[in-house]
Tab-separated table of C-alpha atoms in Angstrom:
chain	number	residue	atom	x	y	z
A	514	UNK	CA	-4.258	20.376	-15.440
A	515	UNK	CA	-2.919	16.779	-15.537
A	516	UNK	CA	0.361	17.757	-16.457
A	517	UNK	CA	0.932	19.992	-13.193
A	518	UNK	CA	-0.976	18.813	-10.464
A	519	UNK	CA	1.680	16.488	-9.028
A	520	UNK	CA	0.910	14.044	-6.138
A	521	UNK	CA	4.033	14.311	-4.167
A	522	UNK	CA	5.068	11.950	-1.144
A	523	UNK	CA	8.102	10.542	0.018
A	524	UNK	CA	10.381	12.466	-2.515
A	525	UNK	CA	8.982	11.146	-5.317
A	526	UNK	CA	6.786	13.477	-7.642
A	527	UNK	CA	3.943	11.506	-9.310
A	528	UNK	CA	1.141	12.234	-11.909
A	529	UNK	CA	-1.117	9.719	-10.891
A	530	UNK	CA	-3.161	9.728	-8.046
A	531	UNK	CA	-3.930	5.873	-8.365
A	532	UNK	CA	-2.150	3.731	-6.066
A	533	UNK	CA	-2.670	0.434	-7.296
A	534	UNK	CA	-2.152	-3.565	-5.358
A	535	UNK	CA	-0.829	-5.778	-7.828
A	536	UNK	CA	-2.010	-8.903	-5.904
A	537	UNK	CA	-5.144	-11.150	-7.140
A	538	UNK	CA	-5.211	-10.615	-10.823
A	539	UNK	CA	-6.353	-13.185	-12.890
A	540	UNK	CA	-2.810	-13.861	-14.828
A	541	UNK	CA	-0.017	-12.301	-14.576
A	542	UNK	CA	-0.372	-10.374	-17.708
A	543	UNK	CA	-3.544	-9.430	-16.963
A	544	UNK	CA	-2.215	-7.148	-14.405
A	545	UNK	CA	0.731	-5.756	-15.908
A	546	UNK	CA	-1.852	-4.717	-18.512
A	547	UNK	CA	-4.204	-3.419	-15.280
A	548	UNK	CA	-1.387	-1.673	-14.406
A	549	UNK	CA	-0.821	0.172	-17.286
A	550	UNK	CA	-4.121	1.144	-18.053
A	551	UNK	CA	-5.117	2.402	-14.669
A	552	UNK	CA	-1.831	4.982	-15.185
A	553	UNK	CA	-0.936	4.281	-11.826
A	554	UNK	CA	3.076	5.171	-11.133
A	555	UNK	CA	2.845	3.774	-7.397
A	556	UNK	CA	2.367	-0.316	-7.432
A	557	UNK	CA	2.223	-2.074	-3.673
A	558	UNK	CA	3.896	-5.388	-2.917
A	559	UNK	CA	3.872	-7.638	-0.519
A	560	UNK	CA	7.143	-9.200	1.562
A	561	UNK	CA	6.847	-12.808	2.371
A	562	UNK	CA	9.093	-16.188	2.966
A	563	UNK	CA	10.655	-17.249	-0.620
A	564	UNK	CA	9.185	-19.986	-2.205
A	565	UNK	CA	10.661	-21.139	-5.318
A	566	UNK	CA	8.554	-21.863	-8.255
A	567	UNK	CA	5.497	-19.211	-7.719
A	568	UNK	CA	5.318	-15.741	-9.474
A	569	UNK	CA	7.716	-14.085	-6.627
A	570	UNK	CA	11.048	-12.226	-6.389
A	571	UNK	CA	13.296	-11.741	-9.147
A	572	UNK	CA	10.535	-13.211	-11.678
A	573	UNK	CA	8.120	-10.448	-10.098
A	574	UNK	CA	10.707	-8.207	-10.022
A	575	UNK	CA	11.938	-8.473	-13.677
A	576	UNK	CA	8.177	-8.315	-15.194
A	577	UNK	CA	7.408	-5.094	-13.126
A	578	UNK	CA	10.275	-4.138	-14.635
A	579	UNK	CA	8.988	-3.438	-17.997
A	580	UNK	CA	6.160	-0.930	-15.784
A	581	UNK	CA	7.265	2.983	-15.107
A	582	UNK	CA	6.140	2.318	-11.161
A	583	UNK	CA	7.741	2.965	-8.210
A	584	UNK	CA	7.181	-0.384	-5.402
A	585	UNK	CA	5.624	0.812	-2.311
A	586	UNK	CA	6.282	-2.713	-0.100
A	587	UNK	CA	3.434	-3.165	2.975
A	588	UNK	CA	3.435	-4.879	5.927
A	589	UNK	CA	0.141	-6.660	5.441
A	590	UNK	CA	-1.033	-9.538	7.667
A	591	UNK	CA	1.188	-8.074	10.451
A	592	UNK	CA	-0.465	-8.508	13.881
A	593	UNK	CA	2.291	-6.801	16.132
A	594	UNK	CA	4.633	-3.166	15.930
A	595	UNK	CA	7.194	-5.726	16.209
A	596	UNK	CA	6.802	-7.768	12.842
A	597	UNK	CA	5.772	-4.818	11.347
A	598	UNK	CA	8.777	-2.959	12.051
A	599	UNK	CA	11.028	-6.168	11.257
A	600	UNK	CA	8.860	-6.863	8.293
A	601	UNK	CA	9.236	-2.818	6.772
A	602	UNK	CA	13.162	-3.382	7.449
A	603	UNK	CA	13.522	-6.698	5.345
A	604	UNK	CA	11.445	-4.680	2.307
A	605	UNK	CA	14.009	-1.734	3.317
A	606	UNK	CA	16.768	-4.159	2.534
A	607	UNK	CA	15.366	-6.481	-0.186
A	608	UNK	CA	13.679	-3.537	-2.670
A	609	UNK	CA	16.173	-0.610	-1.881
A	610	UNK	CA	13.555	1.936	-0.950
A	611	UNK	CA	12.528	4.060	2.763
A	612	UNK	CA	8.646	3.833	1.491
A	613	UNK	CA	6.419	1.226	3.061
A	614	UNK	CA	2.937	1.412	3.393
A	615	UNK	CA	2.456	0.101	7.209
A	616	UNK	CA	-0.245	-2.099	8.175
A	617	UNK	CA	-0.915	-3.212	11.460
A	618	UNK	CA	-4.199	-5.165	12.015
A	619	UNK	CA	-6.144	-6.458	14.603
A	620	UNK	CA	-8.050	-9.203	13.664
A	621	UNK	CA	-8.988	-11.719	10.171
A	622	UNK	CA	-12.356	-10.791	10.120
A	623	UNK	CA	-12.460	-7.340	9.547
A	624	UNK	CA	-8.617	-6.403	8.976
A	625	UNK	CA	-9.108	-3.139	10.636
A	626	UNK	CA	-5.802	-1.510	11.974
A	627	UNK	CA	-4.481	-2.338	15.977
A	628	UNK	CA	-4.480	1.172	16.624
A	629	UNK	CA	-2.485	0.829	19.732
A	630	UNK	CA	0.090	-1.342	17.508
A	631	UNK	CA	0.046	1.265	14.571
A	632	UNK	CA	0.812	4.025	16.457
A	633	UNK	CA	4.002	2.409	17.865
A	634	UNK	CA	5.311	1.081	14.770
A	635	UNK	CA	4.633	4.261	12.550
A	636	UNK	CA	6.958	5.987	15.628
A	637	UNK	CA	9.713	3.215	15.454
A	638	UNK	CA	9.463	3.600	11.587
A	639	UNK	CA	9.467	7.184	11.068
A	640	UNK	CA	12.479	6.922	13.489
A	641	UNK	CA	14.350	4.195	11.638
A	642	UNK	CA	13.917	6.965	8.835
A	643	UNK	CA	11.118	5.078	6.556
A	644	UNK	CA	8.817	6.781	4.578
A	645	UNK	CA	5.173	5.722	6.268
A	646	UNK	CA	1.798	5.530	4.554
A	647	UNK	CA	0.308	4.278	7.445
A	648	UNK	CA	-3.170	2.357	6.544
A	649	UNK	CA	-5.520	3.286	9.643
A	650	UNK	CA	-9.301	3.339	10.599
A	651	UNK	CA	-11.666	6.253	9.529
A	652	UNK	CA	-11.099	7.960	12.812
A	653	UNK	CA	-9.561	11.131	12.962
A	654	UNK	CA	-7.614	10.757	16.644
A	655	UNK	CA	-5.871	8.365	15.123
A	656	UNK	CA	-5.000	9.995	11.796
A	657	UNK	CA	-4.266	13.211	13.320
A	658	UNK	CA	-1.720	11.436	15.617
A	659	UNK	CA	-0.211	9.469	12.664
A	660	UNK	CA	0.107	12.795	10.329
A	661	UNK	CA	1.811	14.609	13.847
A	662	UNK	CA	3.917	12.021	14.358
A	663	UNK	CA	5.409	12.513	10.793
A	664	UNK	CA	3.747	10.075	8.297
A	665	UNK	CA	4.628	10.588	4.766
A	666	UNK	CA	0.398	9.987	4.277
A	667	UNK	CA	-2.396	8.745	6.327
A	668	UNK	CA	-4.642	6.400	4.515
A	669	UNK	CA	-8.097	6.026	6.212
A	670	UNK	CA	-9.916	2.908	4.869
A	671	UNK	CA	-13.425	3.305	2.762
A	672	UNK	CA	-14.424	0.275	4.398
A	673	UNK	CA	-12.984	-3.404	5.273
A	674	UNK	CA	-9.988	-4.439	2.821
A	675	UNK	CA	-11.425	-6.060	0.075
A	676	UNK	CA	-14.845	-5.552	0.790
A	677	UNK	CA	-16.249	-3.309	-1.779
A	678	UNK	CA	-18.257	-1.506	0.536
A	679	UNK	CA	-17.648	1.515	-0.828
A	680	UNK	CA	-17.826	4.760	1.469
A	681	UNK	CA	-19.332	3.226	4.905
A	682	UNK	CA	-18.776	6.875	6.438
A	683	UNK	CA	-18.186	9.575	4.306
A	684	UNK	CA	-19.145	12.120	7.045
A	685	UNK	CA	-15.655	10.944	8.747
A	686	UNK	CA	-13.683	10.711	6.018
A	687	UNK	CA	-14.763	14.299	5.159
A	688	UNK	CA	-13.935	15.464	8.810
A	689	UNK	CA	-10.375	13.697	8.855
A	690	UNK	CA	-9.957	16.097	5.360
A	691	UNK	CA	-10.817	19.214	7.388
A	692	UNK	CA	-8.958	18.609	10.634
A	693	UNK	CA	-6.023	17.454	8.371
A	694	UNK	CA	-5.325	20.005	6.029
A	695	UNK	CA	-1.530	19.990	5.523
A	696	UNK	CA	-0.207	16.000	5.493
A	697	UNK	CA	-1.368	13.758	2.212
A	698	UNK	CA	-4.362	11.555	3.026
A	699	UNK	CA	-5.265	8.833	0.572
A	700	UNK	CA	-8.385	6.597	0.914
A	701	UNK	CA	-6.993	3.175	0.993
A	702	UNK	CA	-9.070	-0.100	0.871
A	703	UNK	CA	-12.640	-1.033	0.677
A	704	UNK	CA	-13.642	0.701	-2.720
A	705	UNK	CA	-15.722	-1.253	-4.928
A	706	UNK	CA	-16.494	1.329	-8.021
A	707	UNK	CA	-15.500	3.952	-9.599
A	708	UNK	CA	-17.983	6.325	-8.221
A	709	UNK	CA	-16.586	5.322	-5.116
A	710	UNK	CA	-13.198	6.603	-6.003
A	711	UNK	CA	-14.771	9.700	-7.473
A	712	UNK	CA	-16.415	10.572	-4.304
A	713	UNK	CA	-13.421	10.000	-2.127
A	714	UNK	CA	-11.769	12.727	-4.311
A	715	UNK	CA	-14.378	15.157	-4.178
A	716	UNK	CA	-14.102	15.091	-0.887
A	717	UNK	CA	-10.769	16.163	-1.487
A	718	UNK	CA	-8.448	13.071	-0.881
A	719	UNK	CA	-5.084	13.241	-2.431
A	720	UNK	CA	-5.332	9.733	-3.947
A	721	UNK	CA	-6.655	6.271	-3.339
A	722	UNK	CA	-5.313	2.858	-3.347
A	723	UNK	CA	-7.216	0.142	-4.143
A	724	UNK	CA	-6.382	-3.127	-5.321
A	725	UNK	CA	-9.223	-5.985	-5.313
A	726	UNK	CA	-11.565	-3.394	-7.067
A	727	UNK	CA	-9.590	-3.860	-10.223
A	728	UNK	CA	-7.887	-7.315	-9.866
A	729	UNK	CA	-11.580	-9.110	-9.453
A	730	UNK	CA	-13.429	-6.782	-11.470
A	731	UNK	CA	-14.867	-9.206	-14.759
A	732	UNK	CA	-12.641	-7.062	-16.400
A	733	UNK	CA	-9.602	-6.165	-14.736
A	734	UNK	CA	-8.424	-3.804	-17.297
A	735	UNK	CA	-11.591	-1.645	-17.747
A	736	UNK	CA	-11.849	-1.550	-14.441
A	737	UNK	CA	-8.331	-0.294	-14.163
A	738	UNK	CA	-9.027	2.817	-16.932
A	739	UNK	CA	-12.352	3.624	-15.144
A	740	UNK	CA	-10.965	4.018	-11.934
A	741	UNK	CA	-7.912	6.632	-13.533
A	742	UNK	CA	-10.816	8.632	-15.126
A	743	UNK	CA	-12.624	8.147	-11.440
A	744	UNK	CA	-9.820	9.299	-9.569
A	745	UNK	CA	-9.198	12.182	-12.664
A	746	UNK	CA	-12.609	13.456	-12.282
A	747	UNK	CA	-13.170	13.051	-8.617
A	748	UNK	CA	-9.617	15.329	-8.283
A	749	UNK	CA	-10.864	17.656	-11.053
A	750	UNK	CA	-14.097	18.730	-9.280
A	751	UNK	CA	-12.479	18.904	-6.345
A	752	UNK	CA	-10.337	21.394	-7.362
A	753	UNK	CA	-13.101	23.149	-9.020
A	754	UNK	CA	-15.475	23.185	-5.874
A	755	UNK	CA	-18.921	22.126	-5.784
A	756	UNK	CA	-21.814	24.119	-5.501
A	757	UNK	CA	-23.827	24.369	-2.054
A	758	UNK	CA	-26.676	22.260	-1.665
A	759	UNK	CA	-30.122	23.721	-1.504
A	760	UNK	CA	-32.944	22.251	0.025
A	761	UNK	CA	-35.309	23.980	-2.923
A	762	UNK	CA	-34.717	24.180	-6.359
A	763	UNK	CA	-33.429	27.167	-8.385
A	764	UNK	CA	-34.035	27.660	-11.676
A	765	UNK	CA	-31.261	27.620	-14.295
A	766	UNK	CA	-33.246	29.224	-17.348
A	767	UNK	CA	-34.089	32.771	-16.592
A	768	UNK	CA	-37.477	33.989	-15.306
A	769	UNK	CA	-38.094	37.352	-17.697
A	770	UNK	CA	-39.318	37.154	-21.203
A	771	UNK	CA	-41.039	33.573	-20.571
A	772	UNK	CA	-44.109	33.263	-23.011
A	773	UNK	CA	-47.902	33.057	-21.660
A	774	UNK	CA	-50.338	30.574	-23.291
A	775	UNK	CA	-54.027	32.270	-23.381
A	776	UNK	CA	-56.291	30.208	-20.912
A	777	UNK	CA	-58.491	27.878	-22.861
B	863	UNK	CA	21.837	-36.040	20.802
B	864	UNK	CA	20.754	-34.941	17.529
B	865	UNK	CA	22.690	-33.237	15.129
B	866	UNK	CA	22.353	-29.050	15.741
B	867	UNK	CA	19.355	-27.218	13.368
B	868	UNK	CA	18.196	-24.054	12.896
B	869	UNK	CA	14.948	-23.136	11.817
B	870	UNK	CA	14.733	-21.424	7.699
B	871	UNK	CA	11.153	-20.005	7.037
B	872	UNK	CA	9.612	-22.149	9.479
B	873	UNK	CA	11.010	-25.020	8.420
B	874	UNK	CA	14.090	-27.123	10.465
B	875	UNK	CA	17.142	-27.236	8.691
B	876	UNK	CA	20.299	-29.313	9.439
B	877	UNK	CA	23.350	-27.551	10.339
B	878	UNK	CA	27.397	-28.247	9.757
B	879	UNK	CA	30.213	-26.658	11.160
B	880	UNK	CA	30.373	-23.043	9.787
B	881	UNK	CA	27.302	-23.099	7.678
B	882	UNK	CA	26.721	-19.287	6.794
B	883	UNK	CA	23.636	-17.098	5.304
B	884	UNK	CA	24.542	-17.652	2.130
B	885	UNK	CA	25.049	-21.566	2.283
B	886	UNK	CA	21.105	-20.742	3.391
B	887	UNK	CA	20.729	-18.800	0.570
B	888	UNK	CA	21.720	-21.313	-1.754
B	889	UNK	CA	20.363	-24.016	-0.557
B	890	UNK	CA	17.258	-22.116	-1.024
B	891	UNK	CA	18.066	-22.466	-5.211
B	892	UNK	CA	19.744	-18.908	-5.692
B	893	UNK	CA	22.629	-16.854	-5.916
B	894	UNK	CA	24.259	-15.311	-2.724
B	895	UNK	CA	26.455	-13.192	-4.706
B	896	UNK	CA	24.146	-12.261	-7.521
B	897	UNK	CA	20.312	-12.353	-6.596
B	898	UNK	CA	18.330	-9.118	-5.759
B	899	UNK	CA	15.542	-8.278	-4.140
B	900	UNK	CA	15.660	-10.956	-1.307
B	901	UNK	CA	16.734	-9.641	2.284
B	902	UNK	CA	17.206	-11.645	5.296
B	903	UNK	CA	16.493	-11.554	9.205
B	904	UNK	CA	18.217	-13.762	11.755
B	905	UNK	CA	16.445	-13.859	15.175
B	906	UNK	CA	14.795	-10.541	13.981
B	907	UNK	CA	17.561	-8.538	12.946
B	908	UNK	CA	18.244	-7.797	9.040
B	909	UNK	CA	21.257	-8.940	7.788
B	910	UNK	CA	23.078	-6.742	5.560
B	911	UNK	CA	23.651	-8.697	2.168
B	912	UNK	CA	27.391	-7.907	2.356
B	913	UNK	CA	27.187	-9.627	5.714
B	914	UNK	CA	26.066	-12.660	4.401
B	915	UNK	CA	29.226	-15.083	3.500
B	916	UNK	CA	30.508	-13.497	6.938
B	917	UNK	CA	27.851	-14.861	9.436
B	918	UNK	CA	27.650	-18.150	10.731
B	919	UNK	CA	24.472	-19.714	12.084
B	920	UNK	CA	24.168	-21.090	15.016
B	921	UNK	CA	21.917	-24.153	16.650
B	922	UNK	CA	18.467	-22.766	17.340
B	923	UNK	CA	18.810	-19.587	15.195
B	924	UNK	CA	15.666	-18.745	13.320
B	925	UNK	CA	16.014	-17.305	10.010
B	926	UNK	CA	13.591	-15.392	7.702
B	927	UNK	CA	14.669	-15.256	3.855
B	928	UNK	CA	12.299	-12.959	1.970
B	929	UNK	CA	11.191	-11.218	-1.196
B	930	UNK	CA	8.203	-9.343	-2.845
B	931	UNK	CA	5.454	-11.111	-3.799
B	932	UNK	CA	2.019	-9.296	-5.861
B	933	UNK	CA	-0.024	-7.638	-2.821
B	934	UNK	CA	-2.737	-4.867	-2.014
């Protein structure tokens, strides 16, 4: 099943359904290693001010190199449509590619999305011709706006960016699944475990990008191959469909031919 | 009256006559002709790397020289 159940967005045809942050790792190796073992094909990066000397630009660059990923740039710690838009045109320019994965937020405390902001730069973007995955809140207004408008893929978060909450609100995360149908939706931020991935697939998510789950995890790596058998599994059931719950039990073993023990 | 500046990633820098992006660019340790993955906005608009060598910066011009860095 692996081999044809592609994840396809923006043009690009993918086997994973990881999307993985390569920010926080422990060393540098350490997360080209992460990387590797979490099968991921889909690595974010961030665009900031260069600054000669740290692990940035050309040396980033040239070790993701040796990685068979595609860079998805985001706009994180944008405040405003406006540095988000200029901010998704300087990644346009520096890394050669339409994707971006937008983020607009509203405030350092919880990093939840500016709706208002989001919606404007996802329409300036999409215009521009940029490939959005726009990061938004777990409401689905907003995501059904976002996938209307023409996003590549709406990301609802779990719960607050590197929180590790897990699934605050499954029930809306389930809903945005139903109402959206026919544009990619990935679960992006706030998962702390594997079973959290798991359960964002089952409820039929097309992928998940996490970052902080891995890169702080005691061991990064580990983490990393639990969270591609998460995401594996979680995709696999979902494909196979659950069984309805039932308030009583059922009985798996048949009822005929069961023995009787004589009544002492 | 002090000599014209423009402002580089925040920071003030000292302009002469006819100093272009990439005399930015360099004075920032790298290669205008040869380095990747760096792009450039002046007063919010992205400069085209081929544009570079061609644009001259003016007193008061704010300039943002950028490049990927690991984030989530």
């Amino acid at each position: 099943m692996e081999q044809e159940d592609y994840f396809e967005v923006g043009g690009l045809q993918l086997r994973s359904r990881l999307l993985i942050g390569s920010s926080g790792y422990p060393s540098p190796q350490v997360m080209l290693e992460a990387v590797e073992a979490s099968g991921s094909e889909l690595l974010t990066v961030a665009i900031r001010r260069v600054n000669l000397g740290d692990m940035s630009g050309e040396s980033l660059l040239g070790m993701l190199k040796s990685l068979p990923v595609h860079l998805l740039p985001n706009t994180a710690g944008c405040y405003t449509a406006r540095e988000a838009v200029l901010l998704a045109e300087l990644a346009r320019e520096a890394l050669e590619t339409n994707l971006v994965k937008l983020e607009v937020i509203g405030d350092d405390e919880t990093l939840m999305p500016d709706v208002e902001q989001l919606l404007q730069a996802a329409r300036t973007l999409i215009d521009s011709g940029f490939t959005v995955m726009a990061y938004a809140n777990d409401d689905p207004i907003t995501c059904r706006k976002l996938a209307d408008m023409g996003c590549a893929a709406v990301m609802p978060l779990a719960s607050p960016i590197g929180s590790g909450m897990g699934l605050t609100n499954p029930y809306n995360l389930a809903l945005i699944r139903e109402l959206i149908p026919d544009v990619p939706l990935l679960v992006d931020a706030g998962i702390g475990t594997a079973s959290d991935a798991a359960h964002a697939m089952e409820l039929g998510y097309d992928g998940i990008l996490l970052n902080t789950a891995v890169s702080q995890a005691k061991h990064p790596v580990q983490m990393a191959t639990a969270m591609r058998y998460a995401v594996n599994a979680g995709r696999m059931a979902w494909l196979a469909g659950r069984i309805p719950r039932r308030r009583y039990a059922q009985a798996s073993s048949p009822s005929e031919g069961r023995i009787e023990a004589t009544p002492t | 009256m002090s000599a014209p500046h423009c402002q580089v990633n925040g920071e003030k820098y000292a302009l002469r006559i006819g100093t272009t992006i990439s005399d930015l660019i360099r004075a920032e340790g790298l290669n205008p002709e040869s380095v990747r993955g760096v792009a450039v906005a002046l007063n919010n608009t992205v400069i085209r790397k081929n544009e570079w060598s061609g644009t001259v910066v003016n007193e008061g011009d704010r300039i943002e020289i950028v490049t990927a860095q690991q984030g989530g």
